[in-house]
Short mmCIF file of C-alpha atoms and ligand atoms in Angstrom, two decimals:
data_model
loop_
_atom_site.label_atom_id
_atom_site.label_comp_id
_atom_site.label_asym_id
_atom_site.label_seq_id
_atom_site.Cartn_x
_atom_site.Cartn_y
_atom_site.Cartn_z
CA MET A 1 0.00 0.00 0.00
CA ALA A 2 1.26 3.49 -0.87
CA ILE A 3 2.29 5.86 1.92
CA GLN A 4 -0.53 8.30 2.62
CA ARG A 5 0.07 12.02 2.03
CA VAL A 6 -2.25 14.82 3.13
CA GLN A 7 -1.70 18.24 1.60
CA SER A 8 -4.32 20.47 3.18
CA LYS A 9 -3.01 22.22 6.30
CA TRP A 10 -6.61 22.87 7.33
CA ALA A 11 -7.56 19.18 7.08
CA LYS A 12 -4.56 18.19 9.23
CA THR A 13 -5.24 20.95 11.78
CA THR A 14 -8.90 19.97 12.21
CA ALA A 15 -7.87 16.32 12.59
CA LEU A 16 -5.55 17.31 15.46
CA LEU A 17 -8.16 19.58 17.04
CA CYS A 18 -10.44 16.55 17.44
CA SER A 19 -8.17 15.49 20.29
CA GLU A 20 -8.67 17.27 23.58
CA GLN A 21 -5.06 16.64 24.63
CA MET A 22 -3.61 17.99 21.33
CA ARG A 23 -5.52 21.27 21.44
CA GLN A 24 -3.13 23.00 23.81
CA TYR A 25 -0.38 22.68 21.17
CA ILE A 26 -2.30 24.15 18.20
CA PRO A 27 -2.20 27.94 17.78
CA GLU A 28 -5.63 29.39 16.98
CA THR A 29 -6.19 28.73 13.25
CA SER A 30 -9.05 29.66 10.89
CA PRO A 31 -9.81 29.88 7.20
CA PHE A 32 -8.86 33.31 5.83
CA ARG A 33 -11.74 35.79 6.14
CA ARG A 34 -11.84 39.55 6.46
CA GLU A 35 -13.58 39.70 9.82
CA THR A 36 -11.56 36.82 11.26
CA ILE A 37 -8.26 38.48 10.43
CA ARG A 38 -9.44 41.75 11.89
CA ALA A 39 -10.53 40.06 15.13
CA MET A 40 -7.37 37.94 15.39
CA LEU A 41 -5.15 41.00 14.89
CA ASP A 42 -7.09 42.86 17.60
CA GLN A 43 -6.53 39.92 19.92
CA HIS A 44 -2.98 38.81 19.08
CA GLN A 45 -1.37 41.82 17.26
CA MET A 46 0.55 39.38 15.03
CA VAL A 47 -0.75 36.63 12.78
CA TYR A 48 0.56 34.41 9.98
CA VAL A 49 -1.42 34.03 6.78
CA LYS A 50 -0.47 31.00 4.69
CA PRO A 51 -1.65 28.98 1.71
CA ASP A 52 -3.64 25.90 2.69
CA LEU A 53 -1.66 23.89 0.11
CA GLY A 54 1.73 25.58 0.50
CA THR A 55 5.24 24.22 0.99
CA PHE A 56 8.80 25.56 1.45
CA GLY A 57 7.50 28.74 3.13
CA HIS A 58 6.27 30.03 -0.24
CA GLY A 59 3.45 32.56 0.01
CA VAL A 60 3.63 32.74 3.82
CA ILE A 61 2.81 36.23 5.13
CA ARG A 62 3.29 37.77 8.54
CA VAL A 63 0.80 40.51 9.46
CA ASP A 64 1.36 42.93 12.36
CA LYS A 65 -0.95 45.42 13.98
CA LEU A 66 1.26 48.41 14.85
CA GLN A 67 1.32 50.98 17.62
CA HIS A 68 2.58 53.78 15.40
CA HIS A 69 1.21 57.24 14.78
CA SER A 70 1.00 56.95 11.00
CA TRP A 71 0.96 53.21 10.26
CA SER A 72 -1.67 50.88 11.74
CA TYR A 73 -0.74 47.63 9.98
CA GLN A 74 2.09 46.02 8.09
CA PHE A 75 2.62 42.76 6.33
CA GLN A 76 5.69 40.96 5.06
CA LEU A 77 5.89 38.47 2.18
CA GLY A 78 9.39 37.34 1.23
CA LYS A 79 11.70 40.21 2.10
CA ARG A 80 9.19 42.92 1.24
CA ILE A 81 7.40 44.82 4.01
CA ARG A 82 4.36 47.01 3.23
CA ARG A 83 2.80 49.46 5.68
CA PHE A 84 -0.77 50.76 5.77
CA SER A 85 -2.70 53.41 7.64
CA THR A 86 -6.05 51.59 7.65
CA PHE A 87 -7.31 48.04 7.97
CA ASP A 88 -9.17 48.36 4.67
CA SER A 89 -6.10 49.33 2.65
CA MET A 90 -4.08 46.55 4.26
CA TYR A 91 -6.80 43.97 3.67
CA LYS A 92 -7.13 44.93 0.03
CA GLN A 93 -3.41 44.33 -0.64
CA LEU A 94 -3.38 41.17 1.46
CA ALA A 95 -6.25 39.70 -0.55
CA ALA A 96 -4.58 40.80 -3.80
CA VAL A 97 -1.30 38.92 -3.16
CA GLN A 98 -3.20 35.66 -2.57
CA SER A 99 -4.09 35.18 -6.25
CA GLY A 100 -7.24 33.19 -5.62
CA LYS A 101 -5.70 30.39 -3.55
CA ARG A 102 -7.14 29.20 -0.25
CA TYR A 103 -5.39 30.68 2.78
CA LEU A 104 -5.41 30.14 6.53
CA ILE A 105 -4.84 32.57 9.38
CA GLN A 106 -2.89 31.46 12.42
CA LYS A 107 -2.00 33.20 15.64
CA GLY A 108 1.62 34.33 15.31
CA ILE A 109 4.15 32.84 17.72
CA HIS A 110 7.12 35.03 18.66
CA LEU A 111 9.86 32.52 17.90
CA LEU A 112 13.00 32.21 19.98
CA LYS A 113 16.05 33.83 18.42
CA HIS A 114 19.66 32.83 17.89
CA GLN A 115 22.11 35.54 16.80
CA ASN A 116 19.09 37.75 16.25
CA ARG A 117 17.47 35.35 13.77
CA ARG A 118 14.27 33.42 14.42
CA PHE A 119 14.30 29.66 14.62
CA ASP A 120 11.84 26.80 14.92
CA LEU A 121 12.16 23.02 15.11
CA ARG A 122 11.43 20.09 12.83
CA VAL A 123 10.45 16.88 14.61
CA MET A 124 10.65 13.71 12.48
CA VAL A 125 8.33 10.86 13.49
CA GLN A 126 8.30 7.53 11.66
CA HIS A 127 7.03 3.98 11.69
CA ASN A 128 9.92 1.92 13.01
CA MET A 129 10.73 -1.65 12.01
CA GLN A 130 8.01 -2.90 14.38
CA GLY A 131 5.43 -0.58 12.79
CA MET A 132 5.32 1.59 15.94
CA TRP A 133 5.57 5.38 15.84
CA GLU A 134 8.96 6.64 16.97
CA THR A 135 10.46 10.14 17.05
CA THR A 136 13.70 9.75 15.10
CA GLY A 137 15.11 13.24 14.80
CA ILE A 138 14.78 16.80 16.07
CA ILE A 139 16.59 19.60 14.27
CA GLY A 140 16.46 23.39 14.41
CA ARG A 141 16.02 25.72 11.45
CA LEU A 142 17.38 29.23 11.67
CA GLY A 143 15.57 31.67 9.43
CA HIS A 144 17.22 33.95 6.90
CA PRO A 145 17.74 37.32 8.68
CA ALA A 146 15.51 39.24 6.29
CA LYS A 147 12.67 36.68 6.16
CA ILE A 148 9.73 35.60 8.31
CA VAL A 149 10.00 31.87 7.52
CA THR A 150 12.64 29.35 8.57
CA ASN A 151 12.33 26.84 5.72
CA TYR A 152 15.54 25.48 4.21
CA HIS A 153 14.13 26.19 0.74
CA SER A 154 13.60 29.82 1.75
CA GLY A 155 17.15 30.39 2.94
CA GLY A 156 16.93 28.83 6.41
CA THR A 157 19.94 27.10 7.99
CA PRO A 158 19.60 23.69 9.69
CA LEU A 159 21.37 23.61 13.06
CA SER A 160 21.37 21.24 16.00
CA PHE A 161 18.85 21.68 18.81
CA GLN A 162 21.76 22.09 21.27
CA THR A 163 23.41 24.87 19.26
CA LEU A 164 20.17 26.84 19.15
CA MET A 165 18.96 26.17 22.68
CA SER A 166 22.20 26.51 24.68
CA SER A 167 21.67 30.20 25.39
CA HIS A 168 17.98 29.63 26.27
CA LEU A 169 18.04 26.59 28.57
CA PRO A 170 20.50 24.79 30.87
CA GLU A 171 21.49 21.32 29.67
CA PHE A 172 19.20 19.23 31.88
CA GLU A 173 16.20 21.31 30.80
CA GLN A 174 17.19 20.85 27.16
CA THR A 175 17.03 17.10 27.74
CA ASN A 176 13.62 17.44 29.38
CA LEU A 177 12.32 19.47 26.49
CA LEU A 178 13.70 16.98 23.93
CA ASN A 179 11.88 14.19 25.75
CA ARG A 180 8.64 16.18 25.81
CA LEU A 181 8.96 16.92 22.09
CA SER A 182 9.55 13.23 21.35
CA VAL A 183 6.39 12.28 23.19
CA LEU A 184 4.46 15.11 21.51
CA GLY A 185 5.70 13.83 18.13
CA VAL A 186 4.38 10.32 18.76
CA ASN A 187 1.06 11.63 20.11
CA THR A 188 0.65 13.85 17.06
CA ALA A 189 1.31 10.94 14.70
CA GLN A 190 -1.13 8.69 16.56
CA GLN A 191 -3.87 11.31 16.49
CA LEU A 192 -3.40 12.01 12.76
CA GLN A 193 -3.37 8.31 12.05
CA THR A 194 -6.90 7.95 13.43
CA HIS A 195 -7.96 10.11 10.44
CA TYR A 196 -5.31 9.01 7.94
CA PRO A 197 -4.50 5.34 8.56
CA GLY A 198 -1.91 5.05 5.74
CA LEU A 199 0.59 7.52 7.25
CA LYS A 200 4.09 6.16 7.87
CA GLU A 201 6.08 9.35 8.50
CA ILE A 202 5.45 12.95 9.49
CA GLY A 203 7.62 16.02 10.02
CA ILE A 204 6.20 18.47 12.54
CA ASP A 205 7.13 22.17 12.48
CA ILE A 206 7.22 23.31 16.10
CA ALA A 207 7.58 26.87 17.35
CA LEU A 208 8.95 27.70 20.77
CA GLY A 209 8.38 31.04 22.44
CA THR A 210 10.21 32.32 25.52
CA ASP A 211 7.90 30.29 27.80
CA MET A 212 9.11 27.12 25.97
CA HIS A 213 5.58 25.98 25.21
CA PRO A 214 5.69 23.95 21.98
CA TRP A 215 3.27 25.13 19.28
CA ILE A 216 2.58 22.95 16.24
CA LEU A 217 2.73 25.24 13.19
CA GLU A 218 2.09 22.48 10.69
CA VAL A 219 2.51 18.78 10.06
CA ASN A 220 4.19 17.64 6.84
CA THR A 221 3.30 14.22 5.47
CA LEU A 222 6.19 14.17 2.97
CA PRO A 223 8.98 15.32 5.29
CA ASP A 224 12.50 15.84 3.97
CA PRO A 225 14.75 13.20 5.58
CA PHE A 226 17.90 14.72 4.07
CA LEU A 227 17.67 17.76 6.36
CA PHE A 228 19.04 15.46 9.06
CA ARG A 229 22.22 14.83 7.08
CA LYS A 230 23.28 18.28 8.31
CA LEU A 231 23.69 16.94 11.86
CA LYS A 232 27.15 15.94 13.07
CA ASP A 233 25.67 12.81 14.63
CA ARG A 234 25.47 10.56 11.52
CA MET A 235 23.43 7.94 13.39
CA VAL A 236 20.33 10.15 13.31
CA PHE A 237 20.12 10.27 9.52
CA LYS A 238 21.10 6.61 9.17
CA ARG A 239 18.18 5.51 11.32
CA ILE A 240 15.76 7.86 9.58
CA TYR A 241 16.84 6.46 6.22
CA ARG A 242 16.67 2.84 7.41
CA TYR A 243 13.11 3.27 8.66
CA ALA A 244 12.12 5.06 5.44
CA VAL A 245 13.45 2.14 3.38
CA GLY A 246 11.56 -0.18 5.76
CA TYR A 247 8.16 1.29 4.89
CA GLY A 248 8.98 1.70 1.22
CA ARG A 249 9.78 5.36 0.72
CA PHE A 250 13.11 4.50 -0.89
CA LYS A 251 14.31 1.40 -2.68
CA LYS A 252 16.94 -0.68 -0.89
N1 LIG B 301 1.89 30.88 13.44
C1 LIG B 301 3.17 31.12 13.18
N2 LIG B 301 3.93 31.83 14.04
C2 LIG B 301 5.26 32.06 13.79
N3 LIG B 301 5.90 31.61 12.69
C3 LIG B 301 5.19 30.89 11.79
C4 LIG B 301 3.79 30.62 11.98
N4 LIG B 301 3.36 29.88 10.92
C5 LIG B 301 4.43 29.72 10.11
N5 LIG B 301 5.53 30.32 10.61
C6 LIG B 301 6.88 30.37 9.98
O1 LIG B 301 6.74 30.12 8.60
C7 LIG B 301 7.33 28.87 8.25
C8 LIG B 301 6.50 28.20 7.16
O2 LIG B 301 5.20 27.95 7.64
P1 LIG B 301 4.53 26.52 7.51
O3 LIG B 301 3.19 26.60 8.14
O4 LIG B 301 5.46 25.49 8.01
O5 LIG B 301 4.31 26.37 5.92
P2 LIG B 301 5.16 25.62 4.79
O6 LIG B 301 4.30 24.47 4.39
O7 LIG B 301 5.34 26.59 3.69
O8 LIG B 301 6.44 25.15 5.40
C9 LIG B 301 7.41 28.11 9.56
O9 LIG B 301 8.42 27.13 9.54
C10 LIG B 301 7.73 29.23 10.54
O10 LIG B 301 9.10 29.62 10.45
MG1 LIG B 302 6.66 24.03 7.15
#
């Protein structure tokens, strides 16, 4: 049987929201609508707007409500920032850059920084040789300084969890957090599998803010295993690859 893939971010988010215990890890998310974005900006001041069927960080937009005497809103797509004095003028431009695709709005998380650049985490979870879900790798992605996404294909740099977290947490707390993220990875996979039984691997994008609460930004069902080749510890990628061959993603 082929490995199941699910493209729609909205479908995956609603599948996770069905679980009471998963809800605390999902930032408020809604389909893109004028009144919803207005209300979410009033409440959170910063939101992300992204294509339901996007990848690689393409088309992802950060919108900020400003406390400035002449500008009330700004949004950033790629490296370009645009500022607006009214909600209506901002909304008009925001709708115009979407070119008819379906978009979602998500509460913005203020990501932790390393050398003044934002980073998030990718958690790889796979069926192991026994067909049980196992978290096989956790890696950080440091965003390009001029961008609002951390994706490798948008100029992000993969770095080890330890490199990125050493200035934020003492070592024993890093270990605790890694363990919590591993468990969260397996729970996420199990919950998604109740809706999509043919899944064998997922890659979860997780944001951490200063309070260290993990927020699931999205779940990828065709995660890039080669990202983990960037880690010094070669065993991580070897295991990821071995499991992937095991469930038929790659030929032996
Ligand atoms: N709600 C959010 N808060 C903060 N950063 C976000 C948020 N959503 C997305 N991002 C940033 O944008 C990147 C791309 O968003 P993501 O939802 O993973 O879409 P894609 O499928 O394009 O990777 C994330 O890895 C993260 O760096
Ligand atoms: Mg992503």
